[in-house]
């Protein structure tokens, strides 16, 4: 396999892929105005929210449920938008 095949350029990154590493050194969570709150009675553990969060701010708990890390969540609302069962509500921080 050629180097080009092993290391595709940014145009080959799949839709929804993350081209950069989210911040881990700086807590960026205080940027947000709204925060996601998960209704665990509705959540099906599909983890779409974990996959789509551009900041990697939704962790997976030991029981398989997602959990937002408010230290890094910027409140963009993508997780709430992508949740297929509307288990995530954006509330004022
Ligand atoms: S996208 Fe919604 S249903 Fe799926 S794991 Fe996240 S909160 Fe639960
Ligand atoms: S609101 Fe945005 S940054 Fe925060 S957990 Fe959801 S997708 Fe990630």
Tab-separated table of C-alpha atoms and ligand atoms in Angstrom:
chain	number	residue	atom	x	y	z
A	1	UNK	CA	0.000	0.000	0.000
A	2	UNK	CA	1.377	3.397	-0.982
A	3	UNK	CA	1.937	6.196	1.531
A	4	UNK	CA	-0.865	8.142	-0.136
A	5	UNK	CA	-3.285	5.254	0.423
A	6	UNK	CA	-2.225	4.926	4.057
A	7	UNK	CA	-2.483	8.644	4.775
A	8	UNK	CA	-5.439	10.041	2.825
A	9	UNK	CA	-5.808	13.805	2.600
A	10	UNK	CA	-8.507	15.787	4.327
A	11	UNK	CA	-10.836	15.434	1.344
A	12	UNK	CA	-11.006	11.688	2.004
A	13	UNK	CA	-12.138	12.089	5.616
A	14	UNK	CA	-15.710	10.716	5.812
A	15	UNK	CA	-18.564	13.122	6.434
A	16	UNK	CA	-18.788	13.693	10.140
A	17	UNK	CA	-15.104	12.803	10.622
A	18	UNK	CA	-12.994	14.886	12.957
A	19	UNK	CA	-9.895	16.382	11.308
A	20	UNK	CA	-8.331	17.615	14.550
A	21	UNK	CA	-7.833	16.528	18.120
A	22	UNK	CA	-10.244	18.207	20.510
A	23	UNK	CA	-8.817	20.318	23.309
A	24	UNK	CA	-7.681	18.350	26.323
A	25	UNK	CA	-5.232	20.822	27.819
A	26	UNK	CA	-7.697	23.686	28.165
A	27	UNK	CA	-11.166	23.413	29.598
A	28	UNK	CA	-13.351	24.969	26.946
A	29	UNK	CA	-16.696	24.205	28.571
A	30	UNK	CA	-17.248	27.723	29.880
A	31	UNK	CA	-17.796	28.945	26.301
A	32	UNK	CA	-21.248	27.448	26.236
A	33	UNK	CA	-24.591	29.169	26.737
A	34	UNK	CA	-26.663	25.979	26.524
A	35	UNK	CA	-25.737	22.526	27.753
A	36	UNK	CA	-27.047	19.105	26.720
A	37	UNK	CA	-29.001	17.148	29.305
A	38	UNK	CA	-29.704	13.493	28.579
A	39	UNK	CA	-33.006	11.869	29.464
A	40	UNK	CA	-31.836	8.356	30.323
A	41	UNK	CA	-35.384	7.021	30.218
A	42	UNK	CA	-35.465	7.739	26.482
A	43	UNK	CA	-31.810	6.956	25.672
A	44	UNK	CA	-31.254	3.721	23.730
A	45	UNK	CA	-27.423	3.743	24.075
A	46	UNK	CA	-27.027	4.110	20.291
A	47	UNK	CA	-24.101	6.491	20.990
A	48	UNK	CA	-24.731	8.690	17.944
A	49	UNK	CA	-24.200	11.625	20.298
A	50	UNK	CA	-20.766	10.299	21.222
A	51	UNK	CA	-19.858	9.835	17.558
A	52	UNK	CA	-21.134	13.197	16.319
A	53	UNK	CA	-19.853	15.444	19.105
A	54	UNK	CA	-17.109	17.490	17.427
A	55	UNK	CA	-15.355	17.974	20.738
A	56	UNK	CA	-15.306	14.405	21.939
A	57	UNK	CA	-17.172	15.731	24.946
A	58	UNK	CA	-19.598	12.856	25.334
A	59	UNK	CA	-18.020	10.033	27.267
A	60	UNK	CA	-19.359	6.495	27.563
A	61	UNK	CA	-20.074	5.350	31.095
A	62	UNK	CA	-19.388	1.811	32.286
A	63	UNK	CA	-23.069	0.965	31.914
A	64	UNK	CA	-22.926	1.962	28.231
A	65	UNK	CA	-24.843	5.207	28.581
A	66	UNK	CA	-23.388	8.480	27.266
A	67	UNK	CA	-22.455	11.318	29.611
A	68	UNK	CA	-21.562	14.867	28.552
A	69	UNK	CA	-18.336	16.238	29.967
A	70	UNK	CA	-19.318	19.826	30.713
A	71	UNK	CA	-15.665	20.827	31.140
A	72	UNK	CA	-15.249	20.449	27.369
A	73	UNK	CA	-18.756	20.648	25.866
A	74	UNK	CA	-19.141	23.935	23.958
A	75	UNK	CA	-22.921	23.721	23.750
A	76	UNK	CA	-23.182	23.458	19.965
A	77	UNK	CA	-26.285	21.240	20.146
A	78	UNK	CA	-25.163	18.753	17.478
A	79	UNK	CA	-25.695	15.840	19.866
A	80	UNK	CA	-29.283	16.924	20.529
A	81	UNK	CA	-29.894	17.371	16.809
A	82	UNK	CA	-28.516	13.931	15.948
A	83	UNK	CA	-30.136	11.927	18.749
A	84	UNK	CA	-32.680	9.739	16.925
A	85	UNK	CA	-35.058	9.525	19.890
A	86	UNK	CA	-34.703	13.162	21.018
A	87	UNK	CA	-33.339	12.142	24.405
A	88	UNK	CA	-31.092	15.206	24.632
A	89	UNK	CA	-32.422	18.598	25.598
A	90	UNK	CA	-30.352	21.759	25.360
A	91	UNK	CA	-30.927	23.815	28.488
A	92	UNK	CA	-29.550	27.172	29.580
A	93	UNK	CA	-26.206	26.634	31.353
B	1	LIG	S1	-27.900	9.754	20.592
B	1	LIG	FE1	-29.597	9.839	22.058
B	1	LIG	S2	-30.313	7.725	22.240
B	1	LIG	FE2	-28.319	7.659	21.286
B	1	LIG	S3	-26.917	7.348	23.017
B	1	LIG	FE3	-27.038	9.558	22.654
B	1	LIG	S4	-28.644	10.267	24.053
B	1	LIG	FE4	-28.839	8.046	23.880
B	2	LIG	S1	-23.505	20.273	22.732
B	2	LIG	FE1	-21.917	20.020	21.133
B	2	LIG	S2	-19.980	20.026	22.248
B	2	LIG	FE2	-21.586	19.654	23.757
B	2	LIG	S3	-21.711	17.446	23.967
B	2	LIG	FE3	-23.254	18.074	22.418
B	2	LIG	S4	-22.199	17.912	20.454
B	2	LIG	FE4	-20.619	17.889	22.050
